[in-house]
PDB file of C-alpha atoms in Angstrom:
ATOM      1  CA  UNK A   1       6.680  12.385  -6.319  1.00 45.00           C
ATOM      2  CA  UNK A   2       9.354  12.486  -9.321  1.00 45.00           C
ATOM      3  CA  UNK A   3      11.752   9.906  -9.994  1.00 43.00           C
ATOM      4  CA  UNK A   4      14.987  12.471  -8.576  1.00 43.00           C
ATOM      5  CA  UNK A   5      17.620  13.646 -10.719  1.00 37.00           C
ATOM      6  CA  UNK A   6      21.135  13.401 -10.166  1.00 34.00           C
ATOM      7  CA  UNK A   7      22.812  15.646  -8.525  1.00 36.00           C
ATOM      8  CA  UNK A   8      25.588  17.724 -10.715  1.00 34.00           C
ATOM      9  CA  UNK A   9      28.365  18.199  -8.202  1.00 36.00           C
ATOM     10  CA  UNK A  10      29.150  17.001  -5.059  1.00 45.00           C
ATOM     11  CA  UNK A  11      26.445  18.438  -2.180  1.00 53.00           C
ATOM     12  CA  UNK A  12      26.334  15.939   0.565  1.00 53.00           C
ATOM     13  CA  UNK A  13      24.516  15.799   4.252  1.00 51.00           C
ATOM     14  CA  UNK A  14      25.829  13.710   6.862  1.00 58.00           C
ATOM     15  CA  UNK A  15      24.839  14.860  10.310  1.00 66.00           C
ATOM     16  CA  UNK A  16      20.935  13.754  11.641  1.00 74.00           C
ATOM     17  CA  UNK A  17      20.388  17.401  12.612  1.00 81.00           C
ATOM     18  CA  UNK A  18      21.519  18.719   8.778  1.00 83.00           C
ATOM     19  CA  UNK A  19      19.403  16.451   7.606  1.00 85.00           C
ATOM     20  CA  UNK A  20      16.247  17.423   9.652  1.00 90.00           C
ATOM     21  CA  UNK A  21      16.606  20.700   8.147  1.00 93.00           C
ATOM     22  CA  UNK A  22      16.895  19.717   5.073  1.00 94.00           C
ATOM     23  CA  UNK A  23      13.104  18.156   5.597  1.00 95.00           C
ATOM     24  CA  UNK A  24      11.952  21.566   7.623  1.00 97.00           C
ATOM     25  CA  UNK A  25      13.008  23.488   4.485  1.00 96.00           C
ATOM     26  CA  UNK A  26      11.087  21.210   2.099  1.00 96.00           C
ATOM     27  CA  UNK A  27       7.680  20.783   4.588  1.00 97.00           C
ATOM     28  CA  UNK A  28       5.665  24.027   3.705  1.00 97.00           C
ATOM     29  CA  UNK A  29       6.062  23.826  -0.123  1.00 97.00           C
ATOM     30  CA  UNK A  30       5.690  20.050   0.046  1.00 97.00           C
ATOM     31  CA  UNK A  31       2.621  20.391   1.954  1.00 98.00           C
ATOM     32  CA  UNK A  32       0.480  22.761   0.256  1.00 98.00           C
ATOM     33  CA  UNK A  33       1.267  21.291  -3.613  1.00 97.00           C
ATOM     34  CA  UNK A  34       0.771  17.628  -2.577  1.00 97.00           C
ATOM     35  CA  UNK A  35      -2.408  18.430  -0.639  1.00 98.00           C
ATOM     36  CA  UNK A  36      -3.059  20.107  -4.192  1.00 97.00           C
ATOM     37  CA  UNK A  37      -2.783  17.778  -6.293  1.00 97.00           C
ATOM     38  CA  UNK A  38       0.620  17.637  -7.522  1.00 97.00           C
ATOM     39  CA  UNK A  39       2.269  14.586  -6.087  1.00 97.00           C
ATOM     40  CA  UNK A  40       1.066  12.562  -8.838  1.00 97.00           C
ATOM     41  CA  UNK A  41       3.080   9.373  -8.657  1.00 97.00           C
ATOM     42  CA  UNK A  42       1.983   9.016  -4.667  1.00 98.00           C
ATOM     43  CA  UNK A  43      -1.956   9.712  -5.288  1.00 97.00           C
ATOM     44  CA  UNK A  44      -2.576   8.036  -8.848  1.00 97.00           C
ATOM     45  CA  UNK A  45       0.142   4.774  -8.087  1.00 98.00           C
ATOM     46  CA  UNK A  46       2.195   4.505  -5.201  1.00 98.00           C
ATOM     47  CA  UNK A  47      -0.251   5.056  -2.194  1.00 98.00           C
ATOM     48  CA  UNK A  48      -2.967   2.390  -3.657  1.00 98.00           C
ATOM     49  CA  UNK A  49      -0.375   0.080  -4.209  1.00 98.00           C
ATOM     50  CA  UNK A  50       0.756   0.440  -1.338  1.00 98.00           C
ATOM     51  CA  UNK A  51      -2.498   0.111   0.483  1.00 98.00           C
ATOM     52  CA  UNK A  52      -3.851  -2.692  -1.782  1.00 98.00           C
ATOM     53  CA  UNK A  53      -0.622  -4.535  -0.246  1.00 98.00           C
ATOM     54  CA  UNK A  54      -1.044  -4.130   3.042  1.00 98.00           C
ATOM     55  CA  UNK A  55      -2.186  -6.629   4.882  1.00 98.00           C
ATOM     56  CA  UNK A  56      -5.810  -6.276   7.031  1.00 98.00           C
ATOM     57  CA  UNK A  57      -5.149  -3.612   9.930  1.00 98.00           C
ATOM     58  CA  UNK A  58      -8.726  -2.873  11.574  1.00 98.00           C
ATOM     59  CA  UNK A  59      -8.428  -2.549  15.597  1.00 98.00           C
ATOM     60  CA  UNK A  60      -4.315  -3.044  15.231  1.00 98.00           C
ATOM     61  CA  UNK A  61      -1.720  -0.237  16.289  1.00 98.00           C
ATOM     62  CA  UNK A  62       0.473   1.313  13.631  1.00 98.00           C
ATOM     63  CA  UNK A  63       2.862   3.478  13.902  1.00 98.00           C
ATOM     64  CA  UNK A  64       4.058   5.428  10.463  1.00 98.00           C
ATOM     65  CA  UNK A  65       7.446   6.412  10.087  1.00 98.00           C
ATOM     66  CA  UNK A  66       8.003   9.698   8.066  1.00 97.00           C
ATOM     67  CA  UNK A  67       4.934  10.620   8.326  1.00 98.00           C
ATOM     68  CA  UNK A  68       4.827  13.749   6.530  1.00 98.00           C
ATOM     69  CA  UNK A  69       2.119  15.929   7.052  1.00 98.00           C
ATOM     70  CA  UNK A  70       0.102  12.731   7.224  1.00 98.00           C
ATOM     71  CA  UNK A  71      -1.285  11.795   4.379  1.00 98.00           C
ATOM     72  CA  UNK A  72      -0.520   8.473   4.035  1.00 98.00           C
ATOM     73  CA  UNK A  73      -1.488   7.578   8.239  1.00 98.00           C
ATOM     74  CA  UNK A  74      -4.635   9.082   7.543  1.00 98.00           C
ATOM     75  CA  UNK A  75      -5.611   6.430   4.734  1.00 98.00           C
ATOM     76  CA  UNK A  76      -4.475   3.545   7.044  1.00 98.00           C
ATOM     77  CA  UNK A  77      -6.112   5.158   9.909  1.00 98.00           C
ATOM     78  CA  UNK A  78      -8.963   5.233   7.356  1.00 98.00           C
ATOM     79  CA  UNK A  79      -8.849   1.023   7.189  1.00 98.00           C
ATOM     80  CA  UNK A  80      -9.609   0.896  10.787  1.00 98.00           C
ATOM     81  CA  UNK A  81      -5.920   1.039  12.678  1.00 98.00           C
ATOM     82  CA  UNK A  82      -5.291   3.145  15.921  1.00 98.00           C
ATOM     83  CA  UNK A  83      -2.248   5.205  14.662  1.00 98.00           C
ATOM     84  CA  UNK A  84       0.981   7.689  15.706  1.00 98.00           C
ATOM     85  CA  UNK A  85       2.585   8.929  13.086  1.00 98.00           C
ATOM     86  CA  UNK A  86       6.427  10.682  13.471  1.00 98.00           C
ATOM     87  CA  UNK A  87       8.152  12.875  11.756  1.00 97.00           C
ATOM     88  CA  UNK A  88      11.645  14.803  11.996  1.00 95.00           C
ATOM     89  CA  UNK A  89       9.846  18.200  10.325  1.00 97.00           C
ATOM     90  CA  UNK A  90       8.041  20.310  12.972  1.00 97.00           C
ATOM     91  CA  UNK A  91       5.974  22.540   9.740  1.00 98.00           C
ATOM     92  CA  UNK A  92       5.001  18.595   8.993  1.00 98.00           C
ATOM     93  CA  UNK A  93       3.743  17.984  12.711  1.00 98.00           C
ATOM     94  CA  UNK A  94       1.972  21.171  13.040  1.00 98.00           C
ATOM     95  CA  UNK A  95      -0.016  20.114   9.863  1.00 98.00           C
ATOM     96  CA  UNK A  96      -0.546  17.115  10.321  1.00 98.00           C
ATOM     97  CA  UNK A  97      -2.232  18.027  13.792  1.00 98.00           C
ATOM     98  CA  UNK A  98      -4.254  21.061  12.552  1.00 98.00           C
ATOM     99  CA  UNK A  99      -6.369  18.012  10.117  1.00 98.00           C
ATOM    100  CA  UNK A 100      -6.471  15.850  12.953  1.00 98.00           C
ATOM    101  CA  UNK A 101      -8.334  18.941  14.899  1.00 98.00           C
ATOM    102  CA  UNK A 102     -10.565  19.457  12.158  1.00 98.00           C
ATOM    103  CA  UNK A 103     -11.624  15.791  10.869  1.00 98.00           C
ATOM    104  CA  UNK A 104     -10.529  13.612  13.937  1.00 98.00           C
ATOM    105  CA  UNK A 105      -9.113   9.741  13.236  1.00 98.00           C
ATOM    106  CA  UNK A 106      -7.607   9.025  16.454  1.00 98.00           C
ATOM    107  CA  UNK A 107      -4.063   9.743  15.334  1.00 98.00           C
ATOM    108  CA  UNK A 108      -1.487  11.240  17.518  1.00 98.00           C
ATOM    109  CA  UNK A 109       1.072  12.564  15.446  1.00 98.00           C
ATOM    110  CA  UNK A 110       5.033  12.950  17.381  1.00 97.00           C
ATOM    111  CA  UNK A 111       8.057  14.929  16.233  1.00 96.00           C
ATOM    112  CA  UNK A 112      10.954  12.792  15.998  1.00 94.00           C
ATOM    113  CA  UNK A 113      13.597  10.939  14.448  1.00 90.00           C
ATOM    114  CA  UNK A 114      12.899   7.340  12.877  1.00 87.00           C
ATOM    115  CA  UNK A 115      16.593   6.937  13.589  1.00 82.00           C
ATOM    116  CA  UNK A 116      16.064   6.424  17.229  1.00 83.00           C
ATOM    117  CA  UNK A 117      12.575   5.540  17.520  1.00 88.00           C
ATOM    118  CA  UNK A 118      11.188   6.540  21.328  1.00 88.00           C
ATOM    119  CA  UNK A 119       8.536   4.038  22.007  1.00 96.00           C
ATOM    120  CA  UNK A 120       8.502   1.013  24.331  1.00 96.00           C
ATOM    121  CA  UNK A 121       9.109  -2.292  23.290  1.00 97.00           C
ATOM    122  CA  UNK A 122       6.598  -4.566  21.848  1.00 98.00           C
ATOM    123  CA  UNK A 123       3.844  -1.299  21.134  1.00 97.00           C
ATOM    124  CA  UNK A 124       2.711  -1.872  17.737  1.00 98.00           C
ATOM    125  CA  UNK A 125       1.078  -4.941  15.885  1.00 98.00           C
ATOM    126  CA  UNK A 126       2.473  -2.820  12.630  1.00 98.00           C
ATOM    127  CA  UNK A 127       5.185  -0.288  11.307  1.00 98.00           C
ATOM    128  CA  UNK A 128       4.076   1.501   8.001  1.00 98.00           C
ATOM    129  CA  UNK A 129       7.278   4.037   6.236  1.00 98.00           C
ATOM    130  CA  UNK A 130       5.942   5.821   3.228  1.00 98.00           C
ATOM    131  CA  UNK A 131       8.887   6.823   1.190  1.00 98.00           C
ATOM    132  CA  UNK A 132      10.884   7.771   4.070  1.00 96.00           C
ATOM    133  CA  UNK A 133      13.218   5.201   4.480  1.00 96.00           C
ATOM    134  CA  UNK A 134      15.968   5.709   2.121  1.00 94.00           C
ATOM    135  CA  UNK A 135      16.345   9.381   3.492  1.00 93.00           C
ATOM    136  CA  UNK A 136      17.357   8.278   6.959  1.00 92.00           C
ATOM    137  CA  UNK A 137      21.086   7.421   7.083  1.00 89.00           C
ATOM    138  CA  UNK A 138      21.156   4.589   9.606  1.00 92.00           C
ATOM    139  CA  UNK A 139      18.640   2.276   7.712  1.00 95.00           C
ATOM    140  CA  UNK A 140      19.902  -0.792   9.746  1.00 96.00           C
ATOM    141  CA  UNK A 141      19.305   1.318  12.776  1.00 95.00           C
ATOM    142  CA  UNK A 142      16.179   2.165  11.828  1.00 96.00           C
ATOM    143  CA  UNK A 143      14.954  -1.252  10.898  1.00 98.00           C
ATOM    144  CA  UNK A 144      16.457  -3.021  14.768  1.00 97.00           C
ATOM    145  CA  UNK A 145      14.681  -0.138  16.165  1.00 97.00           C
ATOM    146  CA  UNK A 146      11.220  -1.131  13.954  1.00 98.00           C
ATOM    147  CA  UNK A 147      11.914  -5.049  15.128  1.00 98.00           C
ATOM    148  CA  UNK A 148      12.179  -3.265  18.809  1.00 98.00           C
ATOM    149  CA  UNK A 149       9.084  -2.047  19.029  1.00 98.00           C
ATOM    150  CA  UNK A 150       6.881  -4.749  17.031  1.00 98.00           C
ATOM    151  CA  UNK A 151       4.930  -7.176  18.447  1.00 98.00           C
ATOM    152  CA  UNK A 152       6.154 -10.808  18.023  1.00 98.00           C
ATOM    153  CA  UNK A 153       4.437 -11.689  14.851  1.00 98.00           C
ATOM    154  CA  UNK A 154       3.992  -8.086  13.968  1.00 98.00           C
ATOM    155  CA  UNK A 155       4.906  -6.421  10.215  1.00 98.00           C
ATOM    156  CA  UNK A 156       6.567  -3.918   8.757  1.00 98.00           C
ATOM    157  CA  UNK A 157       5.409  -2.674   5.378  1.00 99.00           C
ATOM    158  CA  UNK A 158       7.557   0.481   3.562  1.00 98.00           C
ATOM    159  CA  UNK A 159       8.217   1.576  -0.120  1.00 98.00           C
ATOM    160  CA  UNK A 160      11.262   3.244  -1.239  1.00 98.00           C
ATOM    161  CA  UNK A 161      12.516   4.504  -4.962  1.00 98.00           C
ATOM    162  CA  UNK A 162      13.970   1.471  -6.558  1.00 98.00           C
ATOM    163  CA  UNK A 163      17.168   0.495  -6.010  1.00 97.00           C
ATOM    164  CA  UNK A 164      17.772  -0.918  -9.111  1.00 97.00           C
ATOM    165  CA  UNK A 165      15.790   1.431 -11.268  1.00 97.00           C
ATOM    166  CA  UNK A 166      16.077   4.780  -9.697  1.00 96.00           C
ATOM    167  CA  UNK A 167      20.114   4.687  -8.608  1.00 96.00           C
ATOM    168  CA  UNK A 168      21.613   8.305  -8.384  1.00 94.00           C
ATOM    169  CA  UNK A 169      21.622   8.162 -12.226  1.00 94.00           C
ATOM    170  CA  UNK A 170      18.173   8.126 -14.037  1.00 94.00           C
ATOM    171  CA  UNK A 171      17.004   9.594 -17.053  1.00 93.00           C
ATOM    172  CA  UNK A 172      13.663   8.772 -18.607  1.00 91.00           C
ATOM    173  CA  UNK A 173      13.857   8.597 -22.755  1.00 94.00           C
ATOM    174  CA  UNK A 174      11.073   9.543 -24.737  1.00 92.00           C
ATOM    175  CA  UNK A 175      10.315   9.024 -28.187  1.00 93.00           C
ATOM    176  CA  UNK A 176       9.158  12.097 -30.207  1.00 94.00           C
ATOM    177  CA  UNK A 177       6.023  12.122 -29.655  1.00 90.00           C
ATOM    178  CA  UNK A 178       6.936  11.960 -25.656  1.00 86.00           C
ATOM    179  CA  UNK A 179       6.342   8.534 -24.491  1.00 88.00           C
ATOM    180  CA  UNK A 180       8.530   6.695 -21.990  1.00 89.00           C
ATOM    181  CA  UNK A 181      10.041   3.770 -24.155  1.00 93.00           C
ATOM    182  CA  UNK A 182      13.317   3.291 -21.930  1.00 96.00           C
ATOM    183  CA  UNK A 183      15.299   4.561 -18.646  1.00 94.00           C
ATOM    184  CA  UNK A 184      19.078   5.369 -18.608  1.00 96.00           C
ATOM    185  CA  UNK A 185      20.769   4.238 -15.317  1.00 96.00           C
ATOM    186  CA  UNK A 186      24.020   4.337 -13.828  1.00 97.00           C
ATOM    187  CA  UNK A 187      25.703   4.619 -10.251  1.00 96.00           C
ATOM    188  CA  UNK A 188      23.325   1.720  -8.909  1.00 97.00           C
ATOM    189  CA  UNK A 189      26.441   0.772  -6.656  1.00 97.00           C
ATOM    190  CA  UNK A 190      27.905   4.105  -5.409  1.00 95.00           C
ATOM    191  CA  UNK A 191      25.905   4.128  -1.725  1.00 94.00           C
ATOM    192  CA  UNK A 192      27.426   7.826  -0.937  1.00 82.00           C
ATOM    193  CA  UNK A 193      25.366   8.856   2.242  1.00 87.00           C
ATOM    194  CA  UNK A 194      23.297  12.074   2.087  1.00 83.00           C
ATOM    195  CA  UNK A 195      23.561  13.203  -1.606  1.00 89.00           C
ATOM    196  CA  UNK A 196      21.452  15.702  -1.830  1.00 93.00           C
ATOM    197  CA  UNK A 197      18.410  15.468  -4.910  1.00 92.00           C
ATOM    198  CA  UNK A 198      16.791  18.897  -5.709  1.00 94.00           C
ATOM    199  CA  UNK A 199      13.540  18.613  -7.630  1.00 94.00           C
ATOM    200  CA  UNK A 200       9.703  19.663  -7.323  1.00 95.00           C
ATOM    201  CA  UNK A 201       6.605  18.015  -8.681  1.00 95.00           C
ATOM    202  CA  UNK A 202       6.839  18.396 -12.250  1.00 92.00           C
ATOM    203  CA  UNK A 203       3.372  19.208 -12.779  1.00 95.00           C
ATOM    204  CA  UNK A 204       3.274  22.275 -10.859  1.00 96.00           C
ATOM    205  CA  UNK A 205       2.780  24.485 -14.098  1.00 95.00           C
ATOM    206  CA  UNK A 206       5.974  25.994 -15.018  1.00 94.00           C
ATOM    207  CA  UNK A 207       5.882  29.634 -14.580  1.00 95.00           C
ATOM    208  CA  UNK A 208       4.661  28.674 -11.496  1.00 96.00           C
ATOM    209  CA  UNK A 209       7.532  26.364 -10.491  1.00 94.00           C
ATOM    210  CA  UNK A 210       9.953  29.097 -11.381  1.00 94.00           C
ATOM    211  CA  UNK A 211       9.139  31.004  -8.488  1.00 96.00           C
ATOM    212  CA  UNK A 212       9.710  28.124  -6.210  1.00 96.00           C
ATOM    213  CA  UNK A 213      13.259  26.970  -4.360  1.00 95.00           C
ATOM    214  CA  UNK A 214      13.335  23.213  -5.084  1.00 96.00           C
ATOM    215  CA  UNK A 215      12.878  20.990  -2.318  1.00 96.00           C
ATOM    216  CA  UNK A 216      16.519  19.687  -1.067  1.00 95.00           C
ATOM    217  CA  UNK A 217      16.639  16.104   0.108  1.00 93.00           C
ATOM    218  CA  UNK A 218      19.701  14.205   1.438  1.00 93.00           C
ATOM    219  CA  UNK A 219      19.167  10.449  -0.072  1.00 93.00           C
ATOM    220  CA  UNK A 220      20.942   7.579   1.555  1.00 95.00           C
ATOM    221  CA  UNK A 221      20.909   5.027  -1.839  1.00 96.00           C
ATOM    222  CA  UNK A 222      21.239   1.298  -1.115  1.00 97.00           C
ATOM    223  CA  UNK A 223      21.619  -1.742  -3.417  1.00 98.00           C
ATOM    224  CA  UNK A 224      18.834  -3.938  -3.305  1.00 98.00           C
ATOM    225  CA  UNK A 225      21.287  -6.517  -1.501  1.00 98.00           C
ATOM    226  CA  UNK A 226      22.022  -4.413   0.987  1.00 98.00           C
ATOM    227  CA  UNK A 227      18.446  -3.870   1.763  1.00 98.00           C
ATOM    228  CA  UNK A 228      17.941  -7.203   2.109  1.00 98.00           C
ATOM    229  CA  UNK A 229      20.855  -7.986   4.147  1.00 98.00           C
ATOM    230  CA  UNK A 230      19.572  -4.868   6.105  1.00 98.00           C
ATOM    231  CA  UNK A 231      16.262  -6.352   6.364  1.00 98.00           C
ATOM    232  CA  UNK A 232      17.785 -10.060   8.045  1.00 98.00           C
ATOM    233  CA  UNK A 233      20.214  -8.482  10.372  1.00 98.00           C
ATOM    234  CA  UNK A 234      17.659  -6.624  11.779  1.00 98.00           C
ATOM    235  CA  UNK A 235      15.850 -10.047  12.777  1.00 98.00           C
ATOM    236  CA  UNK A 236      12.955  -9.650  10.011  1.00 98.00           C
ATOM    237  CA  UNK A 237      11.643 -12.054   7.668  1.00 98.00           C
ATOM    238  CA  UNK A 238      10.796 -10.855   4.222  1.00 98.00           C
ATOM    239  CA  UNK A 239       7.726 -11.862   2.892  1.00 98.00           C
ATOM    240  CA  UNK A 240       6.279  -9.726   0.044  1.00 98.00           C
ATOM    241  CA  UNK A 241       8.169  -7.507  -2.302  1.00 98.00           C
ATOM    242  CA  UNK A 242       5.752  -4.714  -4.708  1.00 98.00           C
ATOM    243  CA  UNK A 243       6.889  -3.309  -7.949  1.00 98.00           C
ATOM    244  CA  UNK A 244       3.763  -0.758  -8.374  1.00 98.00           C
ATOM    245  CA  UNK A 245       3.262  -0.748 -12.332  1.00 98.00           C
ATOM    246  CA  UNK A 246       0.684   1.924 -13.908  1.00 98.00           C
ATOM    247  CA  UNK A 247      -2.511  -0.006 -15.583  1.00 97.00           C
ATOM    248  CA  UNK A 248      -3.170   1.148 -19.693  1.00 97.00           C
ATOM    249  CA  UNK A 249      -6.164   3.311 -17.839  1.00 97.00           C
ATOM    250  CA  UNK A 250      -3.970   5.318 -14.840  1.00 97.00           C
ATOM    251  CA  UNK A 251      -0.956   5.581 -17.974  1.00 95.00           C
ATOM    252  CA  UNK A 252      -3.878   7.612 -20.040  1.00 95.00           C
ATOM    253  CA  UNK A 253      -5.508   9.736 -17.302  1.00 96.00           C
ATOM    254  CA  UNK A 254      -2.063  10.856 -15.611  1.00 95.00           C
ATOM    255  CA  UNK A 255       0.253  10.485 -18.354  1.00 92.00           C
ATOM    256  CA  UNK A 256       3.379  11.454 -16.034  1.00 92.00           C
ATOM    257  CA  UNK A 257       3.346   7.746 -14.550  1.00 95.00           C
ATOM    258  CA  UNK A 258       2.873   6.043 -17.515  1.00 94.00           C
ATOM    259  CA  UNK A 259       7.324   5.616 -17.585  1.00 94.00           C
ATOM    260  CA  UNK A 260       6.432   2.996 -14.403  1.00 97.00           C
ATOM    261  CA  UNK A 261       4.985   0.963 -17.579  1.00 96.00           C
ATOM    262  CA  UNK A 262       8.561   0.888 -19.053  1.00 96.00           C
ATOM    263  CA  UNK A 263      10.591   0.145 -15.513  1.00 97.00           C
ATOM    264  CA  UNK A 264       9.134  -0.132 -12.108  1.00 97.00           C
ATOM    265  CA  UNK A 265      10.322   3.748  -9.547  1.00 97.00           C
ATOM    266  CA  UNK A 266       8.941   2.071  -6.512  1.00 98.00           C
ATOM    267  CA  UNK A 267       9.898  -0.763  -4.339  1.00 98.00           C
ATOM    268  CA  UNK A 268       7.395  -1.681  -1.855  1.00 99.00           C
ATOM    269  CA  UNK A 269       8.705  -4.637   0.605  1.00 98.00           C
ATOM    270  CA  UNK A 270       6.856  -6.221   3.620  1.00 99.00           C
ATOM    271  CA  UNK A 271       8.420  -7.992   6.379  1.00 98.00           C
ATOM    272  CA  UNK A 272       8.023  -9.494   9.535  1.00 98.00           C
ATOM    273  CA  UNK A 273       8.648  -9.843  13.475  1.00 98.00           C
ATOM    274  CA  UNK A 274       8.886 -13.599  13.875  1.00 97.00           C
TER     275      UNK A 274
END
């Protein structure tokens, strides 16, 4: 995924429902180019670092939050984890569980919203969220309904876009040859809820991305205090935070990440159900 641009005037989503259509809109487009390829900053950097993180998770039960169309809960189902992944998106759902049909992992994927999360207390030894979080509006919500269903002892594990280095103002600057040698930021304390981004993968070739409507996704920005304080309300201990940083050799073969060199876009934090 991109690092999002701002928005340029004032586009906002504030009701759960408006916001699950937002994601509807986005889930057939989204799905066929990142099963193509084109979500570069997820499949060369984000999801290994992510996964190189995580604690072990063989014979445990995860459940993913935002699952997508299931990427992600397929490589942790891949480490050995019995997993349900959940999504808001039905187009997401209905993907997801046309590849569990055809190359089964034991996954059962559910619609619903991570903003009220439907299971029964104490059912998972882990919670995974895969860029999800910062798009749900009640994050604090979300993260007493995570401590809910854990296990005592249990984890959490999620990555977000940086709140310090991918506020609603980024720009990436380039020298003239086109390498990242700084980022412009501003806004890192305006926490408007459901601004809405509009991008699309960047390396979808360009007359091709012309002919496509931009994906349109309400963002719910914190500050990385308020994530924290978020975090310890919600009765979790932090113990691991991940600033996923391209290596010389990832920079070279998929030059588009190489700017995480400059600044980190990801946050990855892990915490825990005492």
């Amino acid at each position: 995924m991109a690092p999002r641009p701002f928005r340029s005037h004032k586009e906002e989503s504030h009701d759960a429902n408006d916001v699950a259509a937002h994601w509807e809109s986005n889930a057939e487009t989204w799905t066929i180019y990142s099963r193509a390829g084109y979500d570069k900053y997820r499949d060369a950097l984000n999801t290994p670092a992510f996964l190189k993180m995580l604690p072990p998770v063989a014979g445990l039960a995860g459940l993913d939050l935002g699952c997508g169309e299931g990427s992600n809960t397929r490589a942790v189902a891949c480490l050995g984890a019995r997993m349900i992944g959940l999504d808001i998106a039905p187009t997401f759902i209905r993907y997801a569980r046309e590849t569990e049909t055809q190359a089964p992992l034991g996954i059962d994927y559910v619609l619903g919203d991570g903003q009220g999360i439907d299971f029964p207390e104490a059912s998972f030894d882990f919670v995974t969220a895969f860029m999800s979080m910062m798009d749900m509006a009640d994050q604090l919500g979300v993260l007493k309904g995570v401590h809910r269903v854990l296990k005592s002892g249990g984890f959490l594990q999620f990555s977000i876009l940086h709140p310090c280095f991918v506020p609603p103002t980024r720009r990436n600057i380039r020298d003239a040859s086109g390498k990242p040698v700084a980022v412009e930021i501003a806004d890192y304390f305006d926490e408007s809820d459901g601004r809405i981004d509009r991008w699309i993968f960047s390396s979808i070739p360009e007359a091709e991305r012309a002919t496509l409507t931009p994906f349109a996704i309400p963002r719910f920005h914190r500050t990385l205090s308020t994530w924290v304080s978020m975090i310890v309300e919600a009765g979790l201990t932090i113990e691991a935070f991940g600033e996923p940083m391209a290596s010389v050799e990832v920079a070279l073969a998929e030059p588009m990440v190489a700017d995480t060199r400059i600044a980190p876009i990801f946050l990855h934090i892990r915490a825990r159900k005492p």
